[in-house]
Amino acid sequence: MDDERWALLEKRLAALEARVADGADPRDDDTFWALRELKRQAEGRSHVLFTGSVTLPTGAQYEWQETVEVSSMLEADPTQAVAALSALAHPVRLQLLHKVLHGRRTVPELGEGLGTSGQLYHHLRQLVAEGWLTTSGRGLYDVPAERVVPLLTLLATAGLR
């Protein structure tokens, strides 16, 4: 670590220690700004918020946010999510989505190293059926705009960093 980064880290640590010594909650810094705003707007109800501002390697930009009340999630049948999650639960399908997010959109581009064309179309059909991909009449595949941030959120919560 270079001297400049080390000095910055020491400065941040000293500021955090000073806040704790003063009785301040260390979570009051900018780390939890979204959580503080969610709690303010939720008025005592439990919510989950996921949001993102994304620029993909292709240059495509997406901004998206969704807030879900926890009580509705806990009352819903969790098996309703099985099909959408199952569509993601295959290494080839995740590789296909990864390639599409990087701008590869045609079957030949997507198929490189992923098996036979029959297998490839099987996996693409699964992803299209569950809304993780869309296809145009020209044979191009895209992750729908409303699915980009949720997909990245799922991958982040699964440990992809």
mmCIF file of C-alpha atoms in Angstrom, residues 16-144:
data_model
loop_
_atom_site.group_PDB
_atom_site.id
_atom_site.type_symbol
_atom_site.label_atom_id
_atom_site.label_comp_id
_atom_site.label_asym_id
_atom_site.label_seq_id
_atom_site.Cartn_x
_atom_site.Cartn_y
_atom_site.Cartn_z
ATOM 1 C CA LEU A 16 -14.244 6.662 13.205
ATOM 2 C CA GLU A 17 -12.577 6.097 16.579
ATOM 3 C CA ALA A 18 -13.325 9.700 17.573
ATOM 4 C CA ARG A 19 -16.998 9.282 16.679
ATOM 5 C CA VAL A 20 -17.278 6.067 18.682
ATOM 6 C CA ALA A 21 -15.529 7.694 21.661
ATOM 7 C CA ASP A 22 -18.090 10.514 21.505
ATOM 8 C CA GLY A 23 -20.926 7.962 21.660
ATOM 9 C CA ALA A 24 -21.910 8.399 18.003
ATOM 10 C CA ASP A 25 -23.263 5.456 16.091
ATOM 11 C CA PRO A 26 -20.643 4.583 13.430
ATOM 12 C CA ARG A 27 -23.499 3.625 11.095
ATOM 13 C CA ASP A 28 -24.475 7.303 10.841
ATOM 14 C CA ASP A 29 -21.849 7.925 8.174
ATOM 15 C CA ASP A 30 -22.639 7.742 4.463
ATOM 16 C CA THR A 31 -22.407 3.944 4.405
ATOM 17 C CA PHE A 32 -26.091 3.533 5.321
ATOM 18 C CA TRP A 33 -27.580 6.550 3.537
ATOM 19 C CA ALA A 34 -30.050 4.423 1.580
ATOM 20 C CA LEU A 35 -31.093 2.499 4.691
ATOM 21 C CA ARG A 36 -31.699 5.716 6.647
ATOM 22 C CA GLU A 37 -33.897 7.066 3.845
ATOM 23 C CA LEU A 38 -35.777 3.770 3.531
ATOM 24 C CA LYS A 39 -36.515 3.769 7.261
ATOM 25 C CA ARG A 40 -37.661 7.373 7.118
ATOM 26 C CA GLN A 41 -40.086 6.679 4.282
ATOM 27 C CA ALA A 42 -41.239 3.268 5.550
ATOM 28 C CA GLU A 43 -42.808 4.749 8.683
ATOM 29 C CA GLY A 44 -42.123 1.721 10.867
ATOM 30 C CA ARG A 45 -42.957 -0.953 8.302
ATOM 31 C CA SER A 46 -40.363 -3.491 7.167
ATOM 32 C CA HIS A 47 -39.155 -3.124 3.594
ATOM 33 C CA VAL A 48 -36.451 -4.430 1.316
ATOM 34 C CA LEU A 49 -34.939 -1.979 -1.145
ATOM 35 C CA PHE A 50 -32.760 -2.762 -4.098
ATOM 36 C CA THR A 51 -31.540 -0.143 -6.478
ATOM 37 C CA GLY A 52 -28.789 0.468 -8.946
ATOM 38 C CA SER A 53 -27.240 2.825 -11.418
ATOM 39 C CA VAL A 54 -25.441 0.634 -13.942
ATOM 40 C CA THR A 55 -23.298 1.267 -16.986
ATOM 41 C CA LEU A 56 -22.525 -2.000 -18.756
ATOM 42 C CA PRO A 57 -19.367 -2.656 -20.785
ATOM 43 C CA THR A 58 -21.511 -1.982 -23.871
ATOM 44 C CA GLY A 59 -22.142 1.575 -22.673
ATOM 45 C CA ALA A 60 -25.821 0.861 -22.012
ATOM 46 C CA GLN A 61 -27.027 2.611 -18.869
ATOM 47 C CA TYR A 62 -29.769 1.527 -16.491
ATOM 48 C CA GLU A 63 -31.216 3.096 -13.364
ATOM 49 C CA TRP A 64 -33.681 1.095 -11.383
ATOM 50 C CA GLN A 65 -35.179 0.848 -7.917
ATOM 51 C CA GLU A 66 -37.743 -1.339 -6.221
ATOM 52 C CA THR A 67 -39.031 -1.361 -2.685
ATOM 53 C CA VAL A 68 -40.937 -4.415 -1.477
ATOM 54 C CA GLU A 69 -42.867 -4.604 1.783
ATOM 55 C CA VAL A 70 -41.601 -7.603 3.740
ATOM 56 C CA SER A 71 -45.037 -8.652 5.005
ATOM 57 C CA SER A 72 -46.193 -9.287 1.434
ATOM 58 C CA MET A 73 -43.095 -11.383 0.757
ATOM 59 C CA LEU A 74 -43.581 -13.431 3.932
ATOM 60 C CA GLU A 75 -47.244 -14.070 3.108
ATOM 61 C CA ALA A 76 -46.571 -15.062 -0.508
ATOM 62 C CA ASP A 77 -45.928 -18.629 -1.614
ATOM 63 C CA PRO A 78 -42.120 -18.816 -1.925
ATOM 64 C CA THR A 79 -42.403 -21.538 -4.545
ATOM 65 C CA GLN A 80 -43.606 -18.836 -6.966
ATOM 66 C CA ALA A 81 -39.934 -17.886 -7.344
ATOM 67 C CA VAL A 82 -38.746 -21.394 -8.233
ATOM 68 C CA ALA A 83 -39.046 -21.095 -12.020
ATOM 69 C CA ALA A 84 -37.236 -17.738 -12.227
ATOM 70 C CA LEU A 85 -34.465 -18.914 -9.907
ATOM 71 C CA SER A 86 -34.207 -22.307 -11.591
ATOM 72 C CA ALA A 87 -33.623 -20.598 -14.911
ATOM 73 C CA LEU A 88 -30.512 -19.037 -13.373
ATOM 74 C CA ALA A 89 -29.353 -22.217 -11.640
ATOM 75 C CA HIS A 90 -27.193 -23.546 -14.443
ATOM 76 C CA PRO A 91 -23.605 -22.553 -15.257
ATOM 77 C CA VAL A 92 -24.273 -22.252 -18.998
ATOM 78 C CA ARG A 93 -27.253 -19.945 -18.433
ATOM 79 C CA LEU A 94 -25.237 -17.696 -16.161
ATOM 80 C CA GLN A 95 -22.467 -17.602 -18.764
ATOM 81 C CA LEU A 96 -25.018 -16.668 -21.424
ATOM 82 C CA LEU A 97 -26.345 -13.807 -19.311
ATOM 83 C CA HIS A 98 -22.779 -12.688 -18.599
ATOM 84 C CA LYS A 99 -21.990 -12.647 -22.314
ATOM 85 C CA VAL A 100 -25.149 -10.670 -23.124
ATOM 86 C CA LEU A 101 -24.316 -8.095 -20.434
ATOM 87 C CA HIS A 102 -20.922 -7.727 -22.121
ATOM 88 C CA GLY A 103 -22.530 -7.063 -25.497
ATOM 89 C CA ARG A 104 -22.502 -10.443 -27.211
ATOM 90 C CA ARG A 105 -26.010 -10.842 -28.530
ATOM 91 C CA THR A 106 -26.162 -13.285 -31.441
ATOM 92 C CA VAL A 107 -26.344 -17.052 -31.156
ATOM 93 C CA PRO A 108 -22.903 -17.576 -32.745
ATOM 94 C CA GLU A 109 -21.349 -15.046 -30.328
ATOM 95 C CA LEU A 110 -23.132 -16.596 -27.357
ATOM 96 C CA GLY A 111 -22.404 -20.176 -28.331
ATOM 97 C CA GLU A 112 -18.605 -19.989 -28.302
ATOM 98 C CA GLY A 113 -17.462 -22.783 -25.986
ATOM 99 C CA LEU A 114 -20.886 -23.551 -24.551
ATOM 100 C CA GLY A 115 -21.865 -26.819 -26.193
ATOM 101 C CA THR A 116 -23.978 -27.826 -29.154
ATOM 102 C CA SER A 117 -26.490 -25.515 -30.812
ATOM 103 C CA GLY A 118 -29.321 -27.682 -29.483
ATOM 104 C CA GLN A 119 -28.071 -27.282 -25.919
ATOM 105 C CA LEU A 120 -27.546 -23.573 -26.453
ATOM 106 C CA TYR A 121 -31.105 -23.024 -27.715
ATOM 107 C CA HIS A 122 -32.458 -25.066 -24.779
ATOM 108 C CA HIS A 123 -30.727 -22.729 -22.316
ATOM 109 C CA LEU A 124 -31.723 -19.595 -24.226
ATOM 110 C CA ARG A 125 -35.380 -20.745 -24.249
ATOM 111 C CA GLN A 126 -35.275 -21.212 -20.462
ATOM 112 C CA LEU A 127 -33.917 -17.693 -19.945
ATOM 113 C CA VAL A 128 -36.424 -16.146 -22.356
ATOM 114 C CA ALA A 129 -39.346 -18.062 -20.815
ATOM 115 C CA GLU A 130 -38.569 -16.647 -17.373
ATOM 116 C CA GLY A 131 -37.933 -13.122 -18.611
ATOM 117 C CA TRP A 132 -34.178 -13.006 -18.015
ATOM 118 C CA LEU A 133 -33.603 -12.533 -21.744
ATOM 119 C CA THR A 134 -35.620 -11.145 -24.617
ATOM 120 C CA THR A 135 -35.053 -11.847 -28.269
ATOM 121 C CA SER A 136 -35.791 -9.788 -31.325
ATOM 122 C CA GLY A 137 -36.828 -11.094 -34.706
ATOM 123 C CA ARG A 138 -33.266 -10.485 -35.861
ATOM 124 C CA GLY A 139 -31.900 -13.167 -33.508
ATOM 125 C CA LEU A 140 -30.421 -10.739 -30.987
ATOM 126 C CA TYR A 141 -30.677 -11.376 -27.270
ATOM 127 C CA ASP A 142 -30.864 -8.741 -24.531
ATOM 128 C CA VAL A 143 -31.377 -8.655 -20.789
ATOM 129 C CA PRO A 144 -34.553 -6.553 -20.404
#
